[in-house]
Amino acid sequence: MIKSTAISYTLKMNKLYRPGFIRCFSDDNTNHPHPIKRTLKLLRNDMKKVKQFFTPTSENNIDIKREKDHDSTPLDSSEFQTHCDVLIIGGGSIGSSAAYWLKKKARQGLNIVVIERNSPISNGRAFSTMPVGGLRQQFFLPENIEMSLYGAEFMRNSKDELGVDINFDPQGFLTLASEENAELLNKMSKLQNEFGARTEILTAERLKLKYPWLNVEDVAIGCQGLEKHGWFDADMLVLGLRNKAKEYGVHFIKSELVGFEFQNQPDVIMEGATTETPYSALDKAVVEMSDGETRTIKFAICVLATGSNSEQIARMANIGTGPGILQVPLPIARRENFSYTFKSDDINMPGLGTPCVADWNGMYFRRDGLTGNYIAGFGTNMKSNNESKERIFENTILPNLIRRLNVLQNATVTESLEASYEYNVYDENGIIGTHPYYNNLYIATGFSGLGLQQSPAVGRAISEIIIDGQFRTIDLTRIGFDRLIVDRPMYEYSFM
Ligand SMILES: Cc1cc2nc3c(=O)[nH]c(=O)nc-3n(C[C@H](O)[C@H](O)[C@H](O)COP(=O)(O)OP(=O)(O)OC[C@H]3O[C@@H](n4cnc5c(N)ncnc54)[C@H](O)[C@@H]3O)c2cc1C
């Protein structure tokens, strides 16, 4: 009943909102829209949101599929906001998740803006063309185990949460260890089980029985992750988060952050601040629109979620270049990564139901579902030494694959990919929480190759510290920016 009223009202407003109708009232409808035009536009937007709210989820699914296939819908720049409560810089998985969670909790209570310089599919590239979307809990730090467990729960409930199916495929994850690192893998598995992740240690003999195609000559043990390990459709996750956030009323503006404006606050006492150079708070974001125009957005709170560009953005706020605490940079670098899709006509290759297998040197492979292809790469840093992608496969990937897959005689690469992600050069772990100098700047970046699977938990955590003033579900205090200042690294040993 409510739905039909909302739709018919929207139609009525659309009839009134004809360009000709507006033009007779306004001389210059670009810079100074006539008040009636502005009111009608606002009403129309509100009605659109009401309609979207009551639209069945299956329609949302179709929209997302269309965006995924054609990457055709630009980020909405028609509703430019000069002021907002929370400005999120970066609309990738982390920024979109933060927007989704903040708006889900606060609804009309907060005006939230996301600025993103690229098209909706993260970094302008479709994840569907990349072998990403792995989810595992095989970590050393409780924070990562817990975030990942929540990630799996969120993916499983993606239809309820986002109205789309993220196609979580729980085929498992198998980490292999040599004699040298077997003890560490054992210890990690115990911890993972204590925190509710189901992982199981298998001896080399059991591995051989279970996976006859696996060469276990140099393997001491394996750690198999059971039901909450697998992979998912990364595009669907990012677009699902973004579209749901938009539906809740988040404004996505296609623009690039090019700087900040500051406001001196001489009353604030802060290390490094003096009477000559008083404490200076972050006040406005300076953004460049797609047409080259520069505008500002005033914000109360800013969330930095710019992936591998985060260090540069932080520098715009004098982080890493200023006095006192500001001397400490945000240690995020762009890390190159290569991955390959290959096929093989060897008949005993791993079948459906094969987990993703990770070696202790960082090499991984898995079957690509029904396609019959396989995906392989290195999770750890790969130095290309200016080698071509083809040479890297021949010289590095293939010998490692043959060493592990005793049935592999030949492999033909059907697709190769060179991509990069945000890498925390300090301790290879995410950084989340407020900046110790700017109490209105929240950082959420550096998840070092885990940014997709951790994004549901990271977005939720950002909403907690902004709205509730503290972490409520998973305590992530130890992976905040402060550890950089007191020099307390939080190393993760995830084997890849
Ligand atoms: C080959 C490969 C395989 C991977 N596999 C997995 C996997 O299996 N599981 C997993 O969880 N993760 C995986 N990852 C990592 C994952 O892709 C990243 O960790 C994740 O995308 C990071 O999300 P993010 O939102 O922090 O950053 P991004 O996705 O990079 O988003 C940051 C956004 O900020 C925007 N931005 C930057 N600067 C500005 C600016 N000045 N103004 C406006 N916008 C700006 C960018 O355009 C970008 O869209 C993989 C990565 C690669 C390359």
Tab-separated table of C-alpha atoms in Angstrom, residues 50-364:
chain	number	residue	atom	x	y	z
A	50	VAL	CA	11.293	5.863	-0.470
A	51	LYS	CA	10.672	3.893	-3.662
A	52	GLN	CA	14.084	2.200	-3.460
A	53	PHE	CA	13.492	1.325	0.177
A	54	PHE	CA	10.314	-0.573	-0.661
A	55	THR	CA	11.580	-2.111	-3.905
A	56	PRO	CA	11.908	-5.916	-3.688
A	57	THR	CA	15.513	-7.100	-3.330
A	58	SER	CA	15.442	-9.114	-6.570
A	59	GLU	CA	15.360	-5.826	-8.512
A	60	ASN	CA	18.474	-4.669	-6.656
A	61	ASN	CA	20.180	-7.873	-7.716
A	62	ILE	CA	19.443	-7.175	-11.375
A	63	ASP	CA	20.787	-3.631	-11.065
A	64	ILE	CA	24.029	-4.852	-9.594
A	65	LYS	CA	24.467	-7.502	-12.262
A	66	ARG	CA	23.979	-4.864	-14.935
A	67	GLU	CA	26.574	-2.605	-13.333
A	68	LYS	CA	28.942	-5.506	-13.015
A	69	ASP	CA	28.555	-6.515	-16.640
A	70	HIS	CA	28.733	-3.079	-18.187
A	71	ASP	CA	30.360	-0.945	-15.476
A	72	SER	CA	28.037	1.716	-16.820
A	73	THR	CA	26.616	3.608	-13.864
A	74	PRO	CA	28.836	6.532	-12.889
A	75	LEU	CA	29.053	7.502	-9.239
A	76	ASP	CA	26.324	10.000	-8.542
A	77	SER	CA	27.715	13.536	-8.651
A	78	SER	CA	24.369	15.292	-9.034
A	79	GLU	CA	23.824	15.699	-5.307
A	80	PHE	CA	26.979	17.545	-4.364
A	81	GLN	CA	27.100	18.221	-0.635
A	82	THR	CA	28.995	21.240	0.643
A	83	HIS	CA	28.685	20.044	4.265
A	84	CYS	CA	28.444	16.630	5.845
A	85	ASP	CA	28.773	14.881	9.180
A	86	VAL	CA	31.038	12.107	7.923
A	87	LEU	CA	33.189	12.301	4.805
A	88	ILE	CA	34.605	8.978	3.626
A	89	ILE	CA	37.517	9.231	1.210
A	90	GLY	CA	37.635	6.144	-1.022
A	91	GLY	CA	34.706	4.016	-2.164
A	92	GLY	CA	36.406	0.600	-2.382
A	93	SER	CA	35.378	-2.314	-0.176
A	94	ILE	CA	36.472	-0.638	3.081
A	95	GLY	CA	35.009	2.831	2.357
A	96	SER	CA	31.727	1.391	1.043
A	97	SER	CA	31.425	-0.893	4.056
A	98	ALA	CA	32.027	2.006	6.474
A	99	ALA	CA	29.348	4.024	4.637
A	100	TYR	CA	26.918	1.097	4.729
A	101	TRP	CA	27.375	0.464	8.448
A	102	LEU	CA	27.286	4.109	9.504
A	103	LYS	CA	24.083	4.782	7.604
A	104	LYS	CA	22.501	1.489	8.609
A	105	LYS	CA	22.972	2.457	12.253
A	106	ALA	CA	22.358	6.198	12.133
A	107	ARG	CA	19.892	6.429	9.211
A	108	GLN	CA	18.681	10.065	9.094
A	109	GLY	CA	20.901	10.983	12.036
A	110	LEU	CA	24.032	11.428	9.929
A	111	ASN	CA	24.687	12.995	6.554
A	112	ILE	CA	27.359	10.798	4.970
A	113	VAL	CA	29.345	11.511	1.814
A	114	VAL	CA	31.750	9.162	0.014
A	115	ILE	CA	34.165	10.628	-2.497
A	116	GLU	CA	35.596	8.195	-5.024
A	117	ARG	CA	37.667	9.134	-8.042
A	118	ASN	CA	36.989	5.998	-10.068
A	119	SER	CA	33.979	4.208	-11.492
A	120	PRO	CA	31.920	1.997	-9.144
A	121	ILE	CA	33.841	-1.199	-9.616
A	122	SER	CA	36.836	-0.794	-7.366
A	123	ASN	CA	39.819	1.004	-8.855
A	124	GLY	CA	38.017	1.098	-12.176
A	125	ARG	CA	38.713	-2.602	-12.648
A	126	ALA	CA	36.309	-5.471	-12.230
A	127	PHE	CA	37.312	-7.955	-9.566
A	128	SER	CA	35.548	-10.613	-11.645
A	129	THR	CA	38.503	-10.543	-13.995
A	130	MET	CA	40.803	-11.249	-11.065
A	131	PRO	CA	41.210	-14.338	-8.935
A	132	VAL	CA	40.390	-12.488	-5.751
A	133	GLY	CA	37.745	-13.136	-3.172
A	134	GLY	CA	39.450	-15.695	-0.956
A	135	LEU	CA	38.294	-15.889	2.652
A	136	ARG	CA	40.137	-17.715	5.413
A	137	GLN	CA	40.669	-17.634	9.177
A	138	GLN	CA	44.168	-19.114	9.219
A	139	PHE	CA	45.798	-16.271	11.092
A	140	PHE	CA	48.002	-15.737	14.091
A	141	LEU	CA	46.319	-12.645	15.528
A	142	PRO	CA	42.918	-12.989	17.242
A	143	GLU	CA	41.823	-9.701	15.638
A	144	ASN	CA	42.253	-11.128	12.134
A	145	ILE	CA	40.620	-14.453	13.051
A	146	GLU	CA	37.590	-12.705	14.535
A	147	MET	CA	37.232	-10.224	11.667
A	148	SER	CA	37.411	-13.070	9.192
A	149	LEU	CA	34.821	-15.130	11.073
A	150	TYR	CA	32.496	-12.181	10.929
A	151	GLY	CA	33.298	-11.764	7.210
A	152	ALA	CA	32.141	-15.341	6.575
A	153	GLU	CA	28.937	-14.775	8.546
A	154	PHE	CA	28.247	-11.570	6.623
A	155	MET	CA	28.852	-13.259	3.249
A	156	ARG	CA	26.537	-16.102	4.212
A	157	ASN	CA	23.814	-13.589	5.101
A	158	SER	CA	24.547	-11.273	2.186
A	159	LYS	CA	21.020	-11.636	0.830
A	160	ASP	CA	19.549	-10.355	4.089
A	161	GLU	CA	22.231	-7.718	4.632
A	162	LEU	CA	22.623	-6.356	1.110
A	163	GLY	CA	19.851	-7.919	-0.950
A	164	VAL	CA	22.395	-9.652	-3.205
A	165	ASP	CA	24.026	-13.042	-3.231
A	166	ILE	CA	27.794	-12.819	-2.912
A	167	ASN	CA	28.098	-16.482	-3.933
A	168	PHE	CA	30.240	-17.551	-1.019
A	169	ASP	CA	31.696	-20.926	-2.003
A	170	PRO	CA	33.007	-22.658	1.158
A	171	GLN	CA	35.432	-25.126	-0.473
A	172	GLY	CA	37.992	-24.743	2.293
A	173	PHE	CA	41.588	-23.620	2.579
A	174	LEU	CA	44.660	-25.805	3.118
A	175	THR	CA	47.961	-24.370	4.381
A	176	LEU	CA	51.041	-26.585	4.122
A	177	ALA	CA	54.065	-26.470	6.434
A	178	SER	CA	57.555	-27.968	6.328
A	179	GLU	CA	59.250	-29.420	9.451
A	180	GLU	CA	60.683	-25.981	10.094
A	181	ASN	CA	57.361	-24.177	10.456
A	182	ALA	CA	55.082	-27.056	11.533
A	183	GLU	CA	55.132	-25.953	15.173
A	184	LEU	CA	53.931	-22.467	14.272
A	185	LEU	CA	51.117	-23.866	12.108
A	186	ASN	CA	50.055	-26.164	14.968
A	187	LYS	CA	50.036	-23.284	17.432
A	188	MET	CA	48.046	-21.118	15.038
A	189	SER	CA	45.445	-23.839	14.512
A	190	LYS	CA	44.927	-24.190	18.284
A	191	LEU	CA	44.397	-20.454	18.597
A	192	GLN	CA	42.014	-20.381	15.617
A	193	ASN	CA	39.883	-23.100	17.227
A	194	GLU	CA	39.881	-21.236	20.545
A	195	PHE	CA	38.381	-18.275	18.726
A	196	GLY	CA	35.740	-20.372	16.980
A	197	ALA	CA	37.365	-20.960	13.580
A	198	ARG	CA	37.286	-24.645	12.673
A	199	THR	CA	40.709	-25.664	11.440
A	200	GLU	CA	42.193	-29.139	11.576
A	201	ILE	CA	45.803	-30.357	11.447
A	202	LEU	CA	46.459	-33.204	8.982
A	203	THR	CA	49.655	-35.263	8.852
A	204	ALA	CA	51.411	-35.791	5.517
A	205	GLU	CA	49.964	-39.341	5.366
A	206	ARG	CA	46.416	-38.109	5.865
A	207	LEU	CA	46.951	-35.388	3.302
A	208	LYS	CA	48.108	-37.960	0.764
A	209	LEU	CA	45.040	-40.126	1.390
A	210	LYS	CA	42.697	-37.186	1.078
A	211	TYR	CA	44.384	-35.499	-1.886
A	212	PRO	CA	46.241	-38.096	-4.022
A	213	TRP	CA	47.362	-35.407	-6.493
A	214	LEU	CA	49.311	-33.568	-3.773
A	215	ASN	CA	53.063	-34.091	-3.495
A	216	VAL	CA	53.764	-34.244	0.251
A	217	GLU	CA	57.426	-35.333	0.145
A	218	ASP	CA	58.659	-32.144	1.822
A	219	VAL	CA	55.429	-31.467	3.766
A	220	ALA	CA	55.269	-32.120	7.525
A	221	ILE	CA	51.657	-31.133	8.193
A	222	GLY	CA	48.755	-29.248	6.663
A	223	CYS	CA	46.130	-27.084	8.316
A	224	GLN	CA	42.711	-27.412	6.739
A	225	GLY	CA	40.104	-24.711	7.248
A	226	LEU	CA	36.628	-26.129	7.141
A	227	GLU	CA	33.212	-24.537	6.649
A	228	LYS	CA	34.021	-20.818	6.867
A	229	HIS	CA	36.880	-20.899	4.356
A	230	GLY	CA	36.414	-20.459	0.638
A	231	TRP	CA	35.893	-17.702	-1.889
A	232	PHE	CA	33.223	-15.238	-2.948
A	233	ASP	CA	32.297	-12.811	-5.722
A	234	ALA	CA	34.293	-9.711	-4.821
A	235	ASP	CA	32.448	-7.428	-7.292
A	236	MET	CA	29.134	-8.373	-5.772
A	237	LEU	CA	30.441	-7.566	-2.315
A	238	VAL	CA	31.750	-4.095	-3.230
A	239	LEU	CA	28.741	-3.169	-5.364
A	240	GLY	CA	26.319	-4.653	-2.849
A	241	LEU	CA	27.789	-2.562	-0.019
A	242	ARG	CA	27.851	0.577	-2.143
A	243	ASN	CA	24.324	0.188	-3.499
A	244	LYS	CA	22.831	-0.594	-0.113
A	245	ALA	CA	24.622	2.416	1.385
A	246	LYS	CA	23.158	4.576	-1.416
A	247	GLU	CA	19.733	3.130	-0.779
A	248	TYR	CA	20.057	4.136	2.888
A	249	GLY	CA	20.886	7.687	1.775
A	250	VAL	CA	24.694	7.918	1.521
A	251	HIS	CA	25.832	10.417	-1.128
A	252	PHE	CA	28.511	9.045	-3.465
A	253	ILE	CA	30.296	11.834	-5.296
A	254	LYS	CA	32.664	11.145	-8.140
A	255	SER	CA	35.635	13.357	-7.361
A	256	GLU	CA	39.259	13.175	-6.315
A	257	LEU	CA	40.589	14.466	-3.024
A	258	VAL	CA	43.392	16.905	-3.816
A	259	GLY	CA	43.930	18.520	-0.416
A	260	PHE	CA	42.567	19.575	2.956
A	261	GLU	CA	41.743	22.941	4.485
A	262	PHE	CA	42.614	23.388	8.142
A	263	GLN	CA	41.262	25.442	11.003
A	264	ASN	CA	43.601	26.806	13.674
A	265	GLN	CA	42.463	25.997	17.213
A	266	PRO	CA	44.919	27.764	19.561
A	267	ASP	CA	43.050	26.494	22.659
A	268	VAL	CA	43.872	22.858	21.936
A	269	ILE	CA	47.029	21.571	23.632
A	270	MET	CA	48.819	19.020	21.487
A	271	GLU	CA	52.372	17.742	21.179
A	272	GLY	CA	54.150	19.725	18.480
A	273	ALA	CA	51.712	22.673	18.672
A	274	THR	CA	53.123	26.036	19.801
A	275	THR	CA	51.768	29.580	20.032
A	276	GLU	CA	53.406	30.317	16.674
A	277	THR	CA	52.105	27.120	15.057
A	278	PRO	CA	48.891	26.271	16.944
A	279	TYR	CA	46.933	23.021	16.698
A	280	SER	CA	45.301	22.909	13.327
A	281	ALA	CA	42.211	20.713	12.864
A	282	LEU	CA	41.093	19.115	9.610
A	283	ASP	CA	38.132	21.153	8.427
A	284	LYS	CA	37.383	20.777	4.720
A	285	ALA	CA	38.249	18.431	1.882
A	286	VAL	CA	39.295	20.007	-1.398
A	287	VAL	CA	38.032	17.860	-4.245
A	288	GLU	CA	38.413	17.961	-7.990
A	289	MET	CA	35.267	17.061	-9.907
A	290	SER	CA	35.331	15.101	-13.174
A	291	ASP	CA	34.944	18.368	-15.153
A	292	GLY	CA	38.091	19.789	-13.518
A	293	GLU	CA	36.235	22.132	-11.164
A	294	THR	CA	37.583	22.340	-7.598
A	295	ARG	CA	35.124	22.415	-4.698
A	296	THR	CA	35.242	22.014	-0.925
A	297	ILE	CA	33.273	19.813	1.455
A	298	LYS	CA	33.186	20.774	5.125
A	299	PHE	CA	33.025	17.790	7.453
A	300	ALA	CA	32.827	16.990	11.144
A	301	ILE	CA	34.504	13.584	10.772
A	302	CYS	CA	36.681	12.177	8.008
A	303	VAL	CA	37.394	8.491	7.270
A	304	LEU	CA	40.508	7.712	5.248
A	305	ALA	CA	39.921	4.533	3.195
A	306	THR	CA	42.010	5.103	0.093
A	307	GLY	CA	43.778	1.747	-0.172
A	308	SER	CA	47.244	1.914	-1.694
A	309	ASN	CA	46.961	5.706	-2.094
A	310	SER	CA	46.574	6.200	1.660
A	311	GLU	CA	50.084	7.421	2.431
A	312	GLN	CA	49.768	10.222	-0.145
A	313	ILE	CA	46.356	11.246	1.206
A	314	ALA	CA	47.729	11.219	4.763
A	315	ARG	CA	50.570	13.477	3.621
A	316	MET	CA	47.974	16.016	2.429
A	317	ALA	CA	46.998	16.194	6.121
A	318	ASN	CA	50.705	16.666	7.051
A	319	ILE	CA	50.873	13.115	8.435
A	320	GLY	CA	54.495	12.125	7.978
A	321	THR	CA	55.668	15.683	7.285
A	322	GLY	CA	54.445	17.758	10.251
A	323	PRO	CA	55.930	18.308	13.729
A	324	GLY	CA	55.555	16.052	16.819
A	325	ILE	CA	53.230	13.071	16.309
A	326	LEU	CA	52.727	14.202	12.723
A	327	GLN	CA	56.268	13.088	11.923
A	328	VAL	CA	55.065	9.467	11.856
A	329	PRO	CA	53.920	8.569	8.330
A	330	LEU	CA	51.094	6.218	7.386
A	331	PRO	CA	53.221	3.274	6.172
A	332	ILE	CA	51.108	2.093	3.255
A	333	ALA	CA	52.727	1.216	-0.052
A	334	ARG	CA	51.439	-0.104	-3.354
A	335	ARG	CA	52.360	-3.755	-3.692
A	336	GLU	CA	52.498	-5.437	-7.075
A	337	ASN	CA	50.963	-8.856	-7.438
A	338	PHE	CA	50.672	-11.361	-10.274
A	339	SER	CA	48.137	-14.098	-10.717
A	340	TYR	CA	47.453	-16.591	-13.473
A	341	THR	CA	44.571	-18.655	-14.765
A	342	PHE	CA	45.772	-21.810	-16.475
A	343	LYS	CA	44.393	-25.041	-17.854
A	344	SER	CA	45.890	-28.474	-18.059
A	345	ASP	CA	44.731	-31.587	-19.911
A	346	ASP	CA	46.251	-33.946	-17.315
A	347	ILE	CA	43.364	-36.168	-16.288
A	348	ASN	CA	44.200	-36.492	-12.589
A	349	MET	CA	44.150	-32.791	-11.793
A	350	PRO	CA	42.227	-31.746	-8.636
A	351	GLY	CA	38.454	-31.879	-9.083
A	352	LEU	CA	35.562	-29.845	-7.764
A	353	GLY	CA	35.587	-29.615	-3.987
A	354	THR	CA	39.333	-28.951	-3.889
A	355	PRO	CA	40.322	-26.349	-1.310
A	356	CYS	CA	42.596	-23.429	-2.048
A	357	VAL	CA	46.108	-24.742	-1.286
A	358	ALA	CA	48.807	-22.419	0.069
A	359	ASP	CA	52.465	-23.369	0.370
A	360	TRP	CA	54.707	-21.953	3.099
A	361	ASN	CA	56.611	-19.933	0.490
A	362	GLY	CA	53.404	-18.037	-0.391
A	363	MET	CA	52.449	-19.892	-3.588
A	364	TYR	CA	48.737	-20.725	-3.845
